[in-house]
CSV table of C-alpha atoms in Angstrom, one decimal:
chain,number,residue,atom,x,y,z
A,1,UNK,CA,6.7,-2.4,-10.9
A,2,UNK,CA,5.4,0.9,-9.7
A,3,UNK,CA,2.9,-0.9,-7.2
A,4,UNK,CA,5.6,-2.9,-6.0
A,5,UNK,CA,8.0,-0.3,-5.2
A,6,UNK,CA,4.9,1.4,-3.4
A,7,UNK,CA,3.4,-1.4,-1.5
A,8,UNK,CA,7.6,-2.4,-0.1
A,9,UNK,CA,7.7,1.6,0.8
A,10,UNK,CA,4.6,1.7,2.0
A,11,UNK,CA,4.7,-1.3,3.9
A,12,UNK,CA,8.1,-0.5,6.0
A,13,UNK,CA,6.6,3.3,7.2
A,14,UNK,CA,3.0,1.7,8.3
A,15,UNK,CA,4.9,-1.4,10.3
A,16,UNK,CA,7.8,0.0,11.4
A,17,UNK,CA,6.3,1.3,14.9
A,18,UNK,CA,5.2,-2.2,15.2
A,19,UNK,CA,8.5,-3.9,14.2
A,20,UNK,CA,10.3,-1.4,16.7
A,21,UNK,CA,7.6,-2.5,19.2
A,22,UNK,CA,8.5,-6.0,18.9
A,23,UNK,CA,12.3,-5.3,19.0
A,24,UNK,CA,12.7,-6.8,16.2
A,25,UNK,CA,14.3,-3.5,14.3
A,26,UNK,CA,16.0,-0.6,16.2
A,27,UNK,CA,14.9,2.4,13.8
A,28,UNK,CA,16.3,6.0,14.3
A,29,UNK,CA,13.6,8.4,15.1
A,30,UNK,CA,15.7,11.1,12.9
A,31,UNK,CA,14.7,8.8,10.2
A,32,UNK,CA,11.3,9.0,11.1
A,33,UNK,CA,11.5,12.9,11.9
A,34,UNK,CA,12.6,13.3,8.2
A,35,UNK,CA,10.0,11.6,6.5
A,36,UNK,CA,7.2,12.2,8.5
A,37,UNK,CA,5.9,15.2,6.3
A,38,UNK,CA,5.8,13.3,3.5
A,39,UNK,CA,4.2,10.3,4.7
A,40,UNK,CA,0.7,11.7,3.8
A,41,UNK,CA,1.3,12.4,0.4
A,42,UNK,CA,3.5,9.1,-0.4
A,43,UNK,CA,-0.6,7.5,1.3
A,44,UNK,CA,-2.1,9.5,-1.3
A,45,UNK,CA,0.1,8.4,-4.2
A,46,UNK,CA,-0.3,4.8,-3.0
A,47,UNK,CA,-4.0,5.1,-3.0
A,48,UNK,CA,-4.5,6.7,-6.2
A,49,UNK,CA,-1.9,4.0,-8.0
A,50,UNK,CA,-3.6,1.6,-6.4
A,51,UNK,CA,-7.2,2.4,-7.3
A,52,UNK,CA,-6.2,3.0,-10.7
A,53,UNK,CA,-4.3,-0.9,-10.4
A,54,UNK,CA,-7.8,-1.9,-9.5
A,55,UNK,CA,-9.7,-0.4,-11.8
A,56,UNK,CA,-7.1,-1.8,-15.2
A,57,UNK,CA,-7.3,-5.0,-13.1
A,58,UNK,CA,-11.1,-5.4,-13.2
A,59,UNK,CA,-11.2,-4.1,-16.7
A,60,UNK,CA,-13.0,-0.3,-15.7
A,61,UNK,CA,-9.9,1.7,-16.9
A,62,UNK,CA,-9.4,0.8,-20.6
A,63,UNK,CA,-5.4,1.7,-20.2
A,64,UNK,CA,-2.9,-0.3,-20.1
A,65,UNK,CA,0.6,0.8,-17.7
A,66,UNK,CA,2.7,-2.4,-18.6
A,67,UNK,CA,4.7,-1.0,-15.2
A,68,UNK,CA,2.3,-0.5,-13.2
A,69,UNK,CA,2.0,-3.5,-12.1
A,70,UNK,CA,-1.6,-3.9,-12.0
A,71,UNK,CA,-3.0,-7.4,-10.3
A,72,UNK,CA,-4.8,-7.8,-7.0
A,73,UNK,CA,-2.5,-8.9,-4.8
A,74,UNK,CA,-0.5,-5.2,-5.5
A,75,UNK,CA,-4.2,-2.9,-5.6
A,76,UNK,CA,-5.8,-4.0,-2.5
A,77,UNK,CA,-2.3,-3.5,-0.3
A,78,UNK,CA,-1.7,-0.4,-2.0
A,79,UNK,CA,-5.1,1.0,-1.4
A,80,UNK,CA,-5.4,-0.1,2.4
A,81,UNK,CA,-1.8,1.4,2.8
A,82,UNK,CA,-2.9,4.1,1.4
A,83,UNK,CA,-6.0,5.0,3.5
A,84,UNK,CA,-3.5,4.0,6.5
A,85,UNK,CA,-0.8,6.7,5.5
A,86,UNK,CA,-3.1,9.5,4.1
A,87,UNK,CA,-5.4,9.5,6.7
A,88,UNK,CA,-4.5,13.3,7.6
A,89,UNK,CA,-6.1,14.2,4.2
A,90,UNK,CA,-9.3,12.5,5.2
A,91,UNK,CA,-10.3,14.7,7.9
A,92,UNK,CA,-13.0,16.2,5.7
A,93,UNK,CA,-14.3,13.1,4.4
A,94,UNK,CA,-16.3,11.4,7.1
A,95,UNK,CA,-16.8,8.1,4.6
A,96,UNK,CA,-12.5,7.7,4.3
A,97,UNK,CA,-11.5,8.9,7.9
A,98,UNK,CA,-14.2,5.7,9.5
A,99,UNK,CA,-12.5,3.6,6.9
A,100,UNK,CA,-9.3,4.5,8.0
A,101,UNK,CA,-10.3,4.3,11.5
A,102,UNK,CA,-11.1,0.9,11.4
A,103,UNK,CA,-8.3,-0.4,9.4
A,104,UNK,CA,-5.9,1.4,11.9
A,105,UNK,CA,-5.7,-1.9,14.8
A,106,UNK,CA,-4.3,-3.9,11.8
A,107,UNK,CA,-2.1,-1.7,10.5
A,108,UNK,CA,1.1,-3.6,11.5
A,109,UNK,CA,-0.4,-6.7,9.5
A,110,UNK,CA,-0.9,-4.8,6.7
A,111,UNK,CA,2.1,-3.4,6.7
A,112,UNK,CA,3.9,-6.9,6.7
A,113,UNK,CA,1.3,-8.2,3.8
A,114,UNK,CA,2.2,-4.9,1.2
A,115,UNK,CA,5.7,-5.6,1.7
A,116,UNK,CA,5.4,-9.4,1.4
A,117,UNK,CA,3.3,-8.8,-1.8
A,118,UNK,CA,5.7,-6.4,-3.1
A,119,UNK,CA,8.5,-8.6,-2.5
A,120,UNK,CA,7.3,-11.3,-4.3
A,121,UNK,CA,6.1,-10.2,-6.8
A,122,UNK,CA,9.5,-8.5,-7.9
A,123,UNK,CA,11.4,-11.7,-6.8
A,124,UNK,CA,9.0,-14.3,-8.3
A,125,UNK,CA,6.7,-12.5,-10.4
A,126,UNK,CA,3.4,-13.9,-10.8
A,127,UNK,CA,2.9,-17.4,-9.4
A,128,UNK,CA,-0.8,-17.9,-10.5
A,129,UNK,CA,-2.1,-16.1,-13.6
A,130,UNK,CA,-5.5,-15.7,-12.8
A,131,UNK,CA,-4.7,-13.6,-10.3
A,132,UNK,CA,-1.9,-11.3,-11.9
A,133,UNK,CA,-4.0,-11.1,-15.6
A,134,UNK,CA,-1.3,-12.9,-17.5
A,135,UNK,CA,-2.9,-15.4,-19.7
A,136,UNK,CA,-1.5,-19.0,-20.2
């Protein structure tokens, strides 16, 4: 559940710019002015649960975080989120800021695909369980 909660949260900061944009939500920028310092570190949190979602998904990490709400279509938003919202953090790391460079033109999109796949997934839960690790 924790990768669902992160990809929704996650999703609504990285596409709300573009959702203003498109006048399709009128935002208050004292919204934004509030949680603007923490943007980076929510990206960080994001990208870390969602590597670690990976890794228990691919069978790497021998752990098992029944609420974590480790499956691919939760990792993969949650890291690309991620490297969107933490990209301050990468200014260091030449390898992560390119990444997040190039990923930035899409950004709306996958804004609008982490909280689609976090709102499934708490609304209908797994619809194929090869993908979400749940045996028949």
């Amino acid at each position: 559940m924790l990768l669902q909660l992160l990809n929704i949260l996650m999703g609504v900061v990285v596409a709300l710019p573009g959702l203003q944009k498109r006048g399709l939500i009128q935002a208050q920028t004292e919204f934004e002015g509030k949680i603007s310092s923490y943007v980076p570190t929510l990206g960080l949190i994001g990208l870390v649960a969602g590597v670690i979602g990976f890794l228990i998904r691919i069978d790497l990490l021998p752990i098992f975080i029944s609420s974590l709400g480790a499956s691919y279509p939760q990792a993969i938003p949650a890291i690309l989120l991620g490297l969107l919202l933490a990209a301050p953090h990468f200014q260091k790391y030449q390898l992560l800021k390119q990444v997040s460079d190039k990923i930035r033109p899409y950004a709306f999109e996958i804004g609008i695909i982490g909280i689609a796949c976090g709102l499934g997934s708490l609304l209908f839960g797994c619809i194929l369980p090869v993908v979400c690790h749940v045996p028949f």
